[in-house]
Structure formats: structure tokens, C-alpha cells
PDB file of C-alpha atoms and ligand atoms in Angstrom:
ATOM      1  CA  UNK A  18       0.000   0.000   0.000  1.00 75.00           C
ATOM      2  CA  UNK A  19       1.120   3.395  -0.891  1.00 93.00           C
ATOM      3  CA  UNK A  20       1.866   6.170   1.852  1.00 91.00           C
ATOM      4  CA  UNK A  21      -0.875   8.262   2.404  1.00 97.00           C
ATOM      5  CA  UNK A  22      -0.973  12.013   2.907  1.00 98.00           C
ATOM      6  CA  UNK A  23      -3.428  14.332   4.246  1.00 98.00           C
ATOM      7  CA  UNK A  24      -2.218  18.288   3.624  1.00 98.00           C
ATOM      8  CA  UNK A  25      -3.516  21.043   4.512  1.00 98.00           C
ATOM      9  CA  UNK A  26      -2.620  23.977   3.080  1.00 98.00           C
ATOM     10  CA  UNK A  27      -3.915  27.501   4.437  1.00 98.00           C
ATOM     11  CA  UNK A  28      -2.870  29.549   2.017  1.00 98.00           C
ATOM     12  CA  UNK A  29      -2.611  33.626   3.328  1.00 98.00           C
ATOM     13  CA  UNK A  30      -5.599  32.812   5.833  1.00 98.00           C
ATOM     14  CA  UNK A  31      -5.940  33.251   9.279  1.00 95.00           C
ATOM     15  CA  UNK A  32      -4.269  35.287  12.222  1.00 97.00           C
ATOM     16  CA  UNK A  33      -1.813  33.967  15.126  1.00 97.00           C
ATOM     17  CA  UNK A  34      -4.648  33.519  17.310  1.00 98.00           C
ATOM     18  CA  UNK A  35      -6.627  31.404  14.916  1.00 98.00           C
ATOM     19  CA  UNK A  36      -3.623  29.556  13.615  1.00 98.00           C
ATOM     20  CA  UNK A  37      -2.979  28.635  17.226  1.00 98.00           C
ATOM     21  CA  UNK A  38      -6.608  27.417  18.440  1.00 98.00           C
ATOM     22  CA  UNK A  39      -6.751  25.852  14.790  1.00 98.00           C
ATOM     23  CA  UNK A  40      -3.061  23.599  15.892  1.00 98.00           C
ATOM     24  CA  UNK A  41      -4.871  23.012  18.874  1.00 98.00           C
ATOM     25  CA  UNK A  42      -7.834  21.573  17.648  1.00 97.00           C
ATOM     26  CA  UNK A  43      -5.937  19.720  15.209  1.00 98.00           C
ATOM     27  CA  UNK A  44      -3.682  17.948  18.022  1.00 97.00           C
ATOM     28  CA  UNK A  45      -6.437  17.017  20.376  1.00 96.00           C
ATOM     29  CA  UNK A  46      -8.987  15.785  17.298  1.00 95.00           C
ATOM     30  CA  UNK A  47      -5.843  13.461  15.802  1.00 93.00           C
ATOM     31  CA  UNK A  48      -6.407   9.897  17.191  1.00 87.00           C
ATOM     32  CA  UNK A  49      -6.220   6.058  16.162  1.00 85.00           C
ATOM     33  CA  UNK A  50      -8.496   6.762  13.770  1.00 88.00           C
ATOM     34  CA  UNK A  51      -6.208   8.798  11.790  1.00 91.00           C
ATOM     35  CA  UNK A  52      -3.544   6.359   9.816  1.00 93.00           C
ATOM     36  CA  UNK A  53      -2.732   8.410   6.701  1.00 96.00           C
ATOM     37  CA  UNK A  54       0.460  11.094   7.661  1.00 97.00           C
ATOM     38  CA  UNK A  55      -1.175  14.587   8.046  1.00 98.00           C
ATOM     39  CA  UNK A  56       0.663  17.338   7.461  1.00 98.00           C
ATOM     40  CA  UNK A  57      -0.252  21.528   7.666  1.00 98.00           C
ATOM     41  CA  UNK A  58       1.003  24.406   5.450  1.00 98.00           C
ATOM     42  CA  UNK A  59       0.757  27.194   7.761  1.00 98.00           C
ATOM     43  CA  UNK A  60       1.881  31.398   5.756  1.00 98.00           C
ATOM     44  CA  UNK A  61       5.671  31.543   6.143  1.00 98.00           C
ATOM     45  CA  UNK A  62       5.312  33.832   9.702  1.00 98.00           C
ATOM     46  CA  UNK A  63       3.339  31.267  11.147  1.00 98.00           C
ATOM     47  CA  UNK A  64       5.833  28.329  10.746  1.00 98.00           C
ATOM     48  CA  UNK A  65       8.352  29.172  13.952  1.00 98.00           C
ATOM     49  CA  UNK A  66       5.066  29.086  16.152  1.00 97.00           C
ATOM     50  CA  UNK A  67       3.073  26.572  14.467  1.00 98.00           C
ATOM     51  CA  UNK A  68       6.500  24.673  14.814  1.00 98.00           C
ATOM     52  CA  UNK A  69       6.493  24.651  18.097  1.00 98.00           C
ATOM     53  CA  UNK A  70       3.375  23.558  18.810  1.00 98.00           C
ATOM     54  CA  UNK A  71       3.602  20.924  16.282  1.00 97.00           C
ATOM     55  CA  UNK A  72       7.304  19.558  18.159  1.00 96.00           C
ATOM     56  CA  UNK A  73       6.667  15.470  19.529  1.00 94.00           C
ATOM     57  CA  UNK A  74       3.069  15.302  17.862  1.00 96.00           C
ATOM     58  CA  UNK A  75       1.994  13.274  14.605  1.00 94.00           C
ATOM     59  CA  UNK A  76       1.138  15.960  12.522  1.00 97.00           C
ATOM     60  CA  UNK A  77       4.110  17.408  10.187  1.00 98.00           C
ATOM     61  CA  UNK A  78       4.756  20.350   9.400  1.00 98.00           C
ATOM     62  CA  UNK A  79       5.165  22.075   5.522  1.00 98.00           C
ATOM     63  CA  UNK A  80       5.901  25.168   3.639  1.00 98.00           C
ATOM     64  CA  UNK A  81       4.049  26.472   1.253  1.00 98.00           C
ATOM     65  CA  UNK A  82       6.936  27.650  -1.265  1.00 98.00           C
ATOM     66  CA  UNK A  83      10.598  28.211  -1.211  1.00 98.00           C
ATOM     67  CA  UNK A  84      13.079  30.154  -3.208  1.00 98.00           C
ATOM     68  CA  UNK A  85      14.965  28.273  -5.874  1.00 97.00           C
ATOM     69  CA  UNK A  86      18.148  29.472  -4.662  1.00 97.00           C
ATOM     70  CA  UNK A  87      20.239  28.738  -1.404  1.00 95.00           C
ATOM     71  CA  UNK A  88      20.774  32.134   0.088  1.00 96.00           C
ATOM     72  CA  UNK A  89      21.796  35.703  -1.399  1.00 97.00           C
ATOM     73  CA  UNK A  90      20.144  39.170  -2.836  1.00 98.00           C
ATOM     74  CA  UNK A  91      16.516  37.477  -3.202  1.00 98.00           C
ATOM     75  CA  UNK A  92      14.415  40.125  -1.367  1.00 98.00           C
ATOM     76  CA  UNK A  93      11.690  38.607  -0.093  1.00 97.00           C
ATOM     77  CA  UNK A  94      12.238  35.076  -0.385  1.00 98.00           C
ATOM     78  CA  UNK A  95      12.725  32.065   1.954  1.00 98.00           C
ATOM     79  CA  UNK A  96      14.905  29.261   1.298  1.00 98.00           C
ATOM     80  CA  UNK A  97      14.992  25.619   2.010  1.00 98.00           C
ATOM     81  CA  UNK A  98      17.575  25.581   4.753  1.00 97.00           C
ATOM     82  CA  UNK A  99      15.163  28.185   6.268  1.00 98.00           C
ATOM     83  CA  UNK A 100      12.600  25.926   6.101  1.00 98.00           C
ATOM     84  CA  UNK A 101      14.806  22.700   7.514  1.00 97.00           C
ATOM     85  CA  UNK A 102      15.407  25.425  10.809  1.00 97.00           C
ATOM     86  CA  UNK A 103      12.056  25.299  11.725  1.00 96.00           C
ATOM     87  CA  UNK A 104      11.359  21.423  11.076  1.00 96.00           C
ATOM     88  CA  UNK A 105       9.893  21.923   7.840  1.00 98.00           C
ATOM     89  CA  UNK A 106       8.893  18.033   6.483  1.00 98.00           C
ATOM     90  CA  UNK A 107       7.313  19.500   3.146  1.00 98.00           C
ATOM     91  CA  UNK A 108       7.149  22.181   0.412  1.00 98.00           C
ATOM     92  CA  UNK A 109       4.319  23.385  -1.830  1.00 98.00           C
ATOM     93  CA  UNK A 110       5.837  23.807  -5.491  1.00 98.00           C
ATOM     94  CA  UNK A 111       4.103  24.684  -8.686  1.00 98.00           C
ATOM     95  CA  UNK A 112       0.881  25.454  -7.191  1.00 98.00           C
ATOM     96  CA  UNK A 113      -1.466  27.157  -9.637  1.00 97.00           C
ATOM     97  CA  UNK A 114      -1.861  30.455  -7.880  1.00 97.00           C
ATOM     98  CA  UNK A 115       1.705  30.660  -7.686  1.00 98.00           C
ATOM     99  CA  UNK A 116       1.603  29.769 -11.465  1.00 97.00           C
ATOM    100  CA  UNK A 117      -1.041  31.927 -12.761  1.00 95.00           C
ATOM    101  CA  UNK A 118      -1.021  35.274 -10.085  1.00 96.00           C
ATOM    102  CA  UNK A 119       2.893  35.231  -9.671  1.00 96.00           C
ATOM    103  CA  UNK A 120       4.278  34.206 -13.064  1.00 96.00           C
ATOM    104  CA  UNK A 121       5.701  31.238 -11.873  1.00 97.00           C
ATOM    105  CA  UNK A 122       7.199  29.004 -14.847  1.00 97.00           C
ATOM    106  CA  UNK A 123       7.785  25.373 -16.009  1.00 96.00           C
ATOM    107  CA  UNK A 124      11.658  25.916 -15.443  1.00 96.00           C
ATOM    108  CA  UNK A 125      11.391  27.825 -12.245  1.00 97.00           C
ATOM    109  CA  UNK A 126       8.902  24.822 -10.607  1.00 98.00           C
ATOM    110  CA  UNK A 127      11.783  22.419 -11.456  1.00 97.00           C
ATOM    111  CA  UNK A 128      14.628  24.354  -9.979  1.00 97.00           C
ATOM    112  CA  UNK A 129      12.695  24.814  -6.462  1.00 98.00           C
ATOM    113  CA  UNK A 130      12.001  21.247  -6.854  1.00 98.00           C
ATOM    114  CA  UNK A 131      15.475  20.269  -7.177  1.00 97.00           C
ATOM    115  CA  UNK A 132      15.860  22.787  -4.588  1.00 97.00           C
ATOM    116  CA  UNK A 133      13.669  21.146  -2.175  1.00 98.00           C
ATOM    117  CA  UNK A 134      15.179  18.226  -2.520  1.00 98.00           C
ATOM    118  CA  UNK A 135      19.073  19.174  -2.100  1.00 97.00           C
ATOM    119  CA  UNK A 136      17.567  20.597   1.810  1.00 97.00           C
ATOM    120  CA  UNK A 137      15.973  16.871   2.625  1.00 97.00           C
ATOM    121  CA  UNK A 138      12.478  18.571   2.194  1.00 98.00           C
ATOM    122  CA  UNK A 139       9.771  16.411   0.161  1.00 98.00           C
ATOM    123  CA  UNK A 140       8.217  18.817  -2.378  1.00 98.00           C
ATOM    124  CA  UNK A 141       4.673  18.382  -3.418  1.00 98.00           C
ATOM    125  CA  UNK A 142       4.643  18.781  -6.905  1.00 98.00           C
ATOM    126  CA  UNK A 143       1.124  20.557  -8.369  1.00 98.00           C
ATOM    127  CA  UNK A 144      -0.057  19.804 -11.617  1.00 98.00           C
ATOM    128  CA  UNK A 145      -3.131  20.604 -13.123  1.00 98.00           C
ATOM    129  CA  UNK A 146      -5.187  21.994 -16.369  1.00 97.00           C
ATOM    130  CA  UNK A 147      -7.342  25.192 -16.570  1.00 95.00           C
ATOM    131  CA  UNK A 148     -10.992  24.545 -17.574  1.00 94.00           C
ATOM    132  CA  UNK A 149     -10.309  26.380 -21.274  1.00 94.00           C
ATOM    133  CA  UNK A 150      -7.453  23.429 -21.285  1.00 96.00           C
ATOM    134  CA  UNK A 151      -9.782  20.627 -20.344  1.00 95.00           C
ATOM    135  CA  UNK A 152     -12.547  22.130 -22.549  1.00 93.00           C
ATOM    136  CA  UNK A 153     -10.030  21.812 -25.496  1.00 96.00           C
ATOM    137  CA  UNK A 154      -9.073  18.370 -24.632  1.00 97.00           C
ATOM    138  CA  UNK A 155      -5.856  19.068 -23.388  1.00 98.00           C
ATOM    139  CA  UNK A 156      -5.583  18.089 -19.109  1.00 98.00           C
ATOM    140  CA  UNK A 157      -3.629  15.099 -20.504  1.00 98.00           C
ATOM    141  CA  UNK A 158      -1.152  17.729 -22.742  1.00 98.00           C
ATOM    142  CA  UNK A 159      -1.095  20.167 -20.005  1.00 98.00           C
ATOM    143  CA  UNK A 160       0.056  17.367 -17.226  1.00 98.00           C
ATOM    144  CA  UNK A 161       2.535  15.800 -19.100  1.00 98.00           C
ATOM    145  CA  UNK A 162       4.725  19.170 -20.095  1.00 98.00           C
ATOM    146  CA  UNK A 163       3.933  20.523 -16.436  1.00 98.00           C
ATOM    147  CA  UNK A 164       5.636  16.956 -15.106  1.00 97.00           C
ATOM    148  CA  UNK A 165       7.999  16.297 -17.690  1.00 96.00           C
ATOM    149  CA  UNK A 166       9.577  19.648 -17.115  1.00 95.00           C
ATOM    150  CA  UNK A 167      10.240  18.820 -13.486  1.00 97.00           C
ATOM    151  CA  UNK A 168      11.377  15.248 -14.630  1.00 96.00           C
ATOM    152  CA  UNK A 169      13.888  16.781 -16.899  1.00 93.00           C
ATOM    153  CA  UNK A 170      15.304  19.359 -14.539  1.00 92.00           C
ATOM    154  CA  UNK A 171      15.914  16.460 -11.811  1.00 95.00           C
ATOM    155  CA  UNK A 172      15.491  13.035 -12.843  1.00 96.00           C
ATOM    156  CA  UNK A 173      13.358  10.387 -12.442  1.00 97.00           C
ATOM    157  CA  UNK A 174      15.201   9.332  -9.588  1.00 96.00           C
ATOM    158  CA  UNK A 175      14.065  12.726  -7.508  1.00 96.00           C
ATOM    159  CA  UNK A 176      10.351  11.910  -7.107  1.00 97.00           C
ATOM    160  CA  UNK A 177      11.690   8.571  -4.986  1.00 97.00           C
ATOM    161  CA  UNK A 178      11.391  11.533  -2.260  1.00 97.00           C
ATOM    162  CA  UNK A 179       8.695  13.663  -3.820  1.00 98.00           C
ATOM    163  CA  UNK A 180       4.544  13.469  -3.608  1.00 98.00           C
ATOM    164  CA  UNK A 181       2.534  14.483  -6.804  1.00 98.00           C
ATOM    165  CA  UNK A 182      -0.601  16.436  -6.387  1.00 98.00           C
ATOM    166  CA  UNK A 183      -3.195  16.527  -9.327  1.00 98.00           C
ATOM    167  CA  UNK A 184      -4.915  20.005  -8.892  1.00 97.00           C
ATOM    168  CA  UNK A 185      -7.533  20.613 -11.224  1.00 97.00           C
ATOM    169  CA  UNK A 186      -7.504  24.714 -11.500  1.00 95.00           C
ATOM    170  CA  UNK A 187     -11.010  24.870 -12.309  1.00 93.00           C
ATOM    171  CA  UNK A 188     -11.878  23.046  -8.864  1.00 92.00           C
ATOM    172  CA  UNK A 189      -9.653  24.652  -6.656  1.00 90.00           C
ATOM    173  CA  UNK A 190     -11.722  26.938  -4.103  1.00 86.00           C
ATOM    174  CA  UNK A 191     -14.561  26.966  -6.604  1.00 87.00           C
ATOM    175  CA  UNK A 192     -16.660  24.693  -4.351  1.00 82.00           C
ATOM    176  CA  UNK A 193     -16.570  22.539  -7.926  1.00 85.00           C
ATOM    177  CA  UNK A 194     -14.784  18.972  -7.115  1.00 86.00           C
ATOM    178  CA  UNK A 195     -13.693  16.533 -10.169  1.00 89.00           C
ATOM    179  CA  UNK A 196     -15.530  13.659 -10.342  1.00 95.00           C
ATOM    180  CA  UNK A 197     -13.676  11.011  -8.510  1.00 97.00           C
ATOM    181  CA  UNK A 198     -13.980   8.881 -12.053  1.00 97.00           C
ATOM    182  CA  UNK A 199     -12.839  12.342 -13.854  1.00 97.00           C
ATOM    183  CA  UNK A 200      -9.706  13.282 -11.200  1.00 98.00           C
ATOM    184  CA  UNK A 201      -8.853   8.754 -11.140  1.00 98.00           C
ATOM    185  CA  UNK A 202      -8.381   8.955 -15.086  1.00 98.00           C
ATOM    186  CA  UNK A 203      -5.377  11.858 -14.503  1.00 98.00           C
ATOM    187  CA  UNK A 204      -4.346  10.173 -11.601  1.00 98.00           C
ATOM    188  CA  UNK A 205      -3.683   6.738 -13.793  1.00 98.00           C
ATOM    189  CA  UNK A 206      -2.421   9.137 -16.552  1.00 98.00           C
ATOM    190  CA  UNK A 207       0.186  10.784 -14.132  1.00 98.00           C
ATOM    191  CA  UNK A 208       1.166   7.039 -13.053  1.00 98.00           C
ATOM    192  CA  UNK A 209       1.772   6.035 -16.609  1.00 98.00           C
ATOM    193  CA  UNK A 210       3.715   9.162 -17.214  1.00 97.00           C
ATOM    194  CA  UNK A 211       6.076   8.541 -14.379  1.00 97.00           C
ATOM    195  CA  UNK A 212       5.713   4.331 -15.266  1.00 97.00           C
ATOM    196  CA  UNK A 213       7.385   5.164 -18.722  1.00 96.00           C
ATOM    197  CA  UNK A 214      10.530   6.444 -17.021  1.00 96.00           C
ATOM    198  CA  UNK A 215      10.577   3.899 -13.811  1.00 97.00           C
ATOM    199  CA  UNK A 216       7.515   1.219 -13.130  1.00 97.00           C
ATOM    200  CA  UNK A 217       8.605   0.329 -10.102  1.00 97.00           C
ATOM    201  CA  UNK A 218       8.758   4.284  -8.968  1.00 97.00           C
ATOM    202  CA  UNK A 219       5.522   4.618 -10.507  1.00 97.00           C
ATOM    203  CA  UNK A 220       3.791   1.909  -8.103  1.00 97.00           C
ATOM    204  CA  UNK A 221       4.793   3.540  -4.717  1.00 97.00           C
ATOM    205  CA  UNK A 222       4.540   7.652  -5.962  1.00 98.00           C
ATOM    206  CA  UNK A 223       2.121   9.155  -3.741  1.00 98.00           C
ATOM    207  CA  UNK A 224      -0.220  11.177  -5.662  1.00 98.00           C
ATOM    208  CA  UNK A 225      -2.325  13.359  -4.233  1.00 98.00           C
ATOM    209  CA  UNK A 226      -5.828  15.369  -5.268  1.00 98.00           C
ATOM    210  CA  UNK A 227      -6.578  18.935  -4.604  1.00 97.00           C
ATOM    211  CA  UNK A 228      -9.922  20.591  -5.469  1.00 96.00           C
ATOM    212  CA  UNK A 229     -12.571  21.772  -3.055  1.00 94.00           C
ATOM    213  CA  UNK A 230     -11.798  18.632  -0.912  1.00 97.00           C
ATOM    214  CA  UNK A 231     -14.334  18.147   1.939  1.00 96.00           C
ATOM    215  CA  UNK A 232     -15.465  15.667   3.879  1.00 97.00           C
ATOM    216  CA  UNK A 233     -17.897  15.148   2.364  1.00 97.00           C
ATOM    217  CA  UNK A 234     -16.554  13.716  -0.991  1.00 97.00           C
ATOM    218  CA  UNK A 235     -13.043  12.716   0.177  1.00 98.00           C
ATOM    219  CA  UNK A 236     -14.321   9.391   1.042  1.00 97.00           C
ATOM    220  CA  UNK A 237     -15.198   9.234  -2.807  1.00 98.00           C
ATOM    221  CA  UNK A 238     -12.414  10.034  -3.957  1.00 98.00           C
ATOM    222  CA  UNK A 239     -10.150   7.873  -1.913  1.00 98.00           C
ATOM    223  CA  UNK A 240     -11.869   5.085  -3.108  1.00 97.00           C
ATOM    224  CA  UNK A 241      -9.906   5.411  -6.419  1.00 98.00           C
ATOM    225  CA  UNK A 242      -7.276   3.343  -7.322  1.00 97.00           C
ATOM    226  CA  UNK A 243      -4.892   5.945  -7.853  1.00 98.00           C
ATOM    227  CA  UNK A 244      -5.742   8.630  -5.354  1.00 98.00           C
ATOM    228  CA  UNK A 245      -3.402   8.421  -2.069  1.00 98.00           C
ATOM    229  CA  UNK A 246      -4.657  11.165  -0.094  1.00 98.00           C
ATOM    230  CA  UNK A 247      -5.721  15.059  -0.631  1.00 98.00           C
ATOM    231  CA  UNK A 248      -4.023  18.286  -0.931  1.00 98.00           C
ATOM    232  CA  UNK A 249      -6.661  20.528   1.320  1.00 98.00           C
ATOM    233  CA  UNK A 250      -7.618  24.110   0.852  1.00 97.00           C
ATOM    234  CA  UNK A 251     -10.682  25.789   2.602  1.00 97.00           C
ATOM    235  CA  UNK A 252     -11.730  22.711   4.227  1.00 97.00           C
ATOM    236  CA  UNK A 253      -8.259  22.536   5.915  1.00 98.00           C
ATOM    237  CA  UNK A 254      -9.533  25.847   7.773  1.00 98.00           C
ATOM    238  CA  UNK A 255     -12.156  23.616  10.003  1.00 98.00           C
ATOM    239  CA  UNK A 256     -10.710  21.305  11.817  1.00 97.00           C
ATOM    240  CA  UNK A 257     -13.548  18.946  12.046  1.00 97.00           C
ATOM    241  CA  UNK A 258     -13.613  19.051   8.276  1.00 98.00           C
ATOM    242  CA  UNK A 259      -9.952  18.300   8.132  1.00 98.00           C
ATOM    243  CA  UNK A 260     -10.064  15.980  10.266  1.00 98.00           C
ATOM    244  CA  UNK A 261     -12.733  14.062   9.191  1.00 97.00           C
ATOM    245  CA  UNK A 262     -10.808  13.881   5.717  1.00 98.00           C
ATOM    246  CA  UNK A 263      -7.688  12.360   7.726  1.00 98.00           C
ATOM    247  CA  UNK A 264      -9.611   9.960   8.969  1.00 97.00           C
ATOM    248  CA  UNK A 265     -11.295   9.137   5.486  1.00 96.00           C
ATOM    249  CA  UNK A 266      -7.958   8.937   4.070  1.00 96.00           C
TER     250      UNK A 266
HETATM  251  P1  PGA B   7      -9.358  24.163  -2.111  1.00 74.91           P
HETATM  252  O1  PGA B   7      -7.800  24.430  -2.436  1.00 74.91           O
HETATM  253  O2  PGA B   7      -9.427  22.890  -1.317  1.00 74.91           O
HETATM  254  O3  PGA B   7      -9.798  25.369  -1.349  1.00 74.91           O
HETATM  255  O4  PGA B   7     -10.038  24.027  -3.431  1.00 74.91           O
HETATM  256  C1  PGA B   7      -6.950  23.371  -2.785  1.00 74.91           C
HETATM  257  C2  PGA B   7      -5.560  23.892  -3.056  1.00 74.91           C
HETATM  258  O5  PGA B   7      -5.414  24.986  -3.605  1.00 74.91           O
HETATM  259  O6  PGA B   7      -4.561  23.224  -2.720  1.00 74.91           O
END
């Protein structure tokens, strides 16, 4: 069986107070019934005390995003070694708002990627079509350069560490989920994608689905051959929600 992986990414929500009821919440709710890892994505300022709080619990920690350099003149930016300092586990990279409302590129997503790796963190890699793309017939087009750019830039040998997550843009924070039939097919197409380059990679990948998760469909969509846990954006906001998809996963 492959690993499993609840995330939960906040995005630029919430204040310290609510961050630190929300950790809270999340530590007390987390019990047997929970078996997939679960892991939170907490804005950048939140990580040292989210970290904290997190320190000797089950629940990992992750970043959001990361420069694609070590350390220098990058106003603004974080880097991975940053990250490692406050017992980062995970990184966001390639996520679409990052791709569409900050530019970000093909060949910049694999050098943060490779980046990620070279600090020991596991990157979650997002992929995923607009709805003009899918209307057009192109998710499977779209997937296969946004992967095979990051497979270029580091090798097939890199996602041994790394987690896929199949992102949908038209579902994210729309309240509009794939089908679990519609995000399974991408999910089997993103196996045979990596399968081509390594099989035996290809059967333990964790790939993950993001798109107005709830609880109320994750147990849908976990069903699914292919799916091996969620990528989680409003819903990760309520921690029953949340953690009623951990437990589903
Ligand atoms: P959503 O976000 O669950 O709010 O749709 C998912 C994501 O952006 O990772």
C-alpha cells in the first residue's frame, strides 16, 4: 500500500490567534483513527510558532513555497535551509496560484524542486489543467509538459522523495470537485507518465488530489485506485472538516 498524505494547506488565511486554536484543535482531534500522515502548510510567519506547537506530535509540518536558490540578494524570499530550521517536512511547489497570479514558470517549478530536494524537504509537486485546457481536450497535454519539465530538470530518480498532487484549476476553491472517475483517469495518466521512465517508482509515488476537498466527498475520492490522499484548501480551515478527511484517508 502506498503512503498516504493528508495536507492542509492555508494559504494567506488566518491570524496567530486562529492559527494557534486551529493547531490546537488539530492535536487534540488526531487519534487512532487517523492512519494516513497529516501534514499543515501554515503562511511563512506562522511556521516558527506553528512549529512549536507541532514539536513530539503526529502531525508534520510544511511550507508552502521556497526560493529556488540557497541564500543571497533574493528580497523577499525564503529558502529551504530556512525551512529545515524550523522542522519543515514539506514544500508546496508549482501550485497554480503561484503559477497563474505570480508568473511562476515550467523551469522555475523544477529548480525549487530540485531545490527542495538538495535541503531533505519532500516537495509536493502541483499539476493541473485550466478549464479552457480541459474544454479543449488538453488536461492530458497540459500534465505531461507541467511533469515532464520537473522530470527533466531532476530526474526520475528525484520523485523517490517527492509526492505528486493533481490540482484541477477549475476546482480549486470553486466549491466545484472533479468527479472522482474524472480526477482517477489523470491520476492513472500521471502514473503512466512517471511508469514510462521507472515502473517500479511509478507503483509507490504518492499522488495526491486537490480541489474543493471536503469531507464530504473525500471518502469518494479515496476510493480510487490511484488517489493516495488530498491536498486541502478551505476545508483545511475547520478542523472537524480536516479531520474528518484524515480519517477518510
Ligand atoms: P481548495 O484548495 O481545497 O480550497 O479548493 C486546494 C488547493 O489549492 O490546494
Amino acid at each position: 500500500m502506498r503512503p498516504r498524505l493528508v495536507a492542509g494547506n492555508w494559504k494567506m488565511h488566518g491570524t496567530r490567534a486562529a492559527i494557534e486554536t486551529l493547531v490546537e484543535e488539530l492535536k487534540r482531534g488526531i487519534d487512532a483513527g487517523v492512519r494516513a500522515e497529516v501534514a499543515v502548510f501554515p503562511p511563512y510567519v506562522y511556521l516558527p510558532c506553528v512549529a512549536e506547537r507541532l514539536a513530539g506530535t503526529a502531525i508534520a509540518l510544511g511550507a508552502q513555497n521556497l526560493w529556488s536558490e540557497e541564500s543571497g540578494a533574493y528580497t523577499g524570499e525564503v529558502s529551504g535551509s530556512m525551512l529545515r530550521d524550523y522542522n519543515c517536512r514539506h514544500v508546496i511547489v508549482g501550485h497554480s496560484e503561484r503559477r497563474t497570479l505570480m508568473g511562476e514558470g515550467d523551469d522555475l517549478v523544477g529548480r525549487k524542486f530540485a531545490r527542495a530536494l538538495a535541503h531533505g524537504l519532500i516537495p509536493i509537486l502541483c499539476v493541473g489543467e485550466t478549464l479552457a485546457e480541459r474544454q479543449a481536450g488538453r488536461t492530458e497535454q497540459v500534465v505531461a509538459r507541467q511533469l515532464g519539465a520537473v522530470l527533466d530538470h531532476a530526474g526520475i530518480a528525484a520523485f523517490r522523495a517527492a509526492v505528486v498532487a493533481y490540482e484541477p484549476v477549475w476546482a480549486i476553491g470553486t466549491g466545484r470537485t472533479a468527479s472522482p472517475e474524472e480526477a482517477q483517469a489523470v491520476h492513472a495518466f500521471v502514473r503512466r507518465c512517471i511508469a514510462a521512465r521507472d515502473p517500479e517508482l511509478a507503483k509507490v509515488l504518492t499522488i495526491l488530489y486537490g480541489g474543493s476537498v471536503k469531507a464530504s466527498n473525500a471518502g469518494a475520492l479515496f476510493a480510487m485506485a490511484d488517489i493516495d490522499g488530498a491536498l486541502v484548501g478551505g476545508a483545511s480551515l475547520v478542523s472537524d472538516e480536516f479531520l474528518a478527511i484524515c480519517r477518510a484517508a
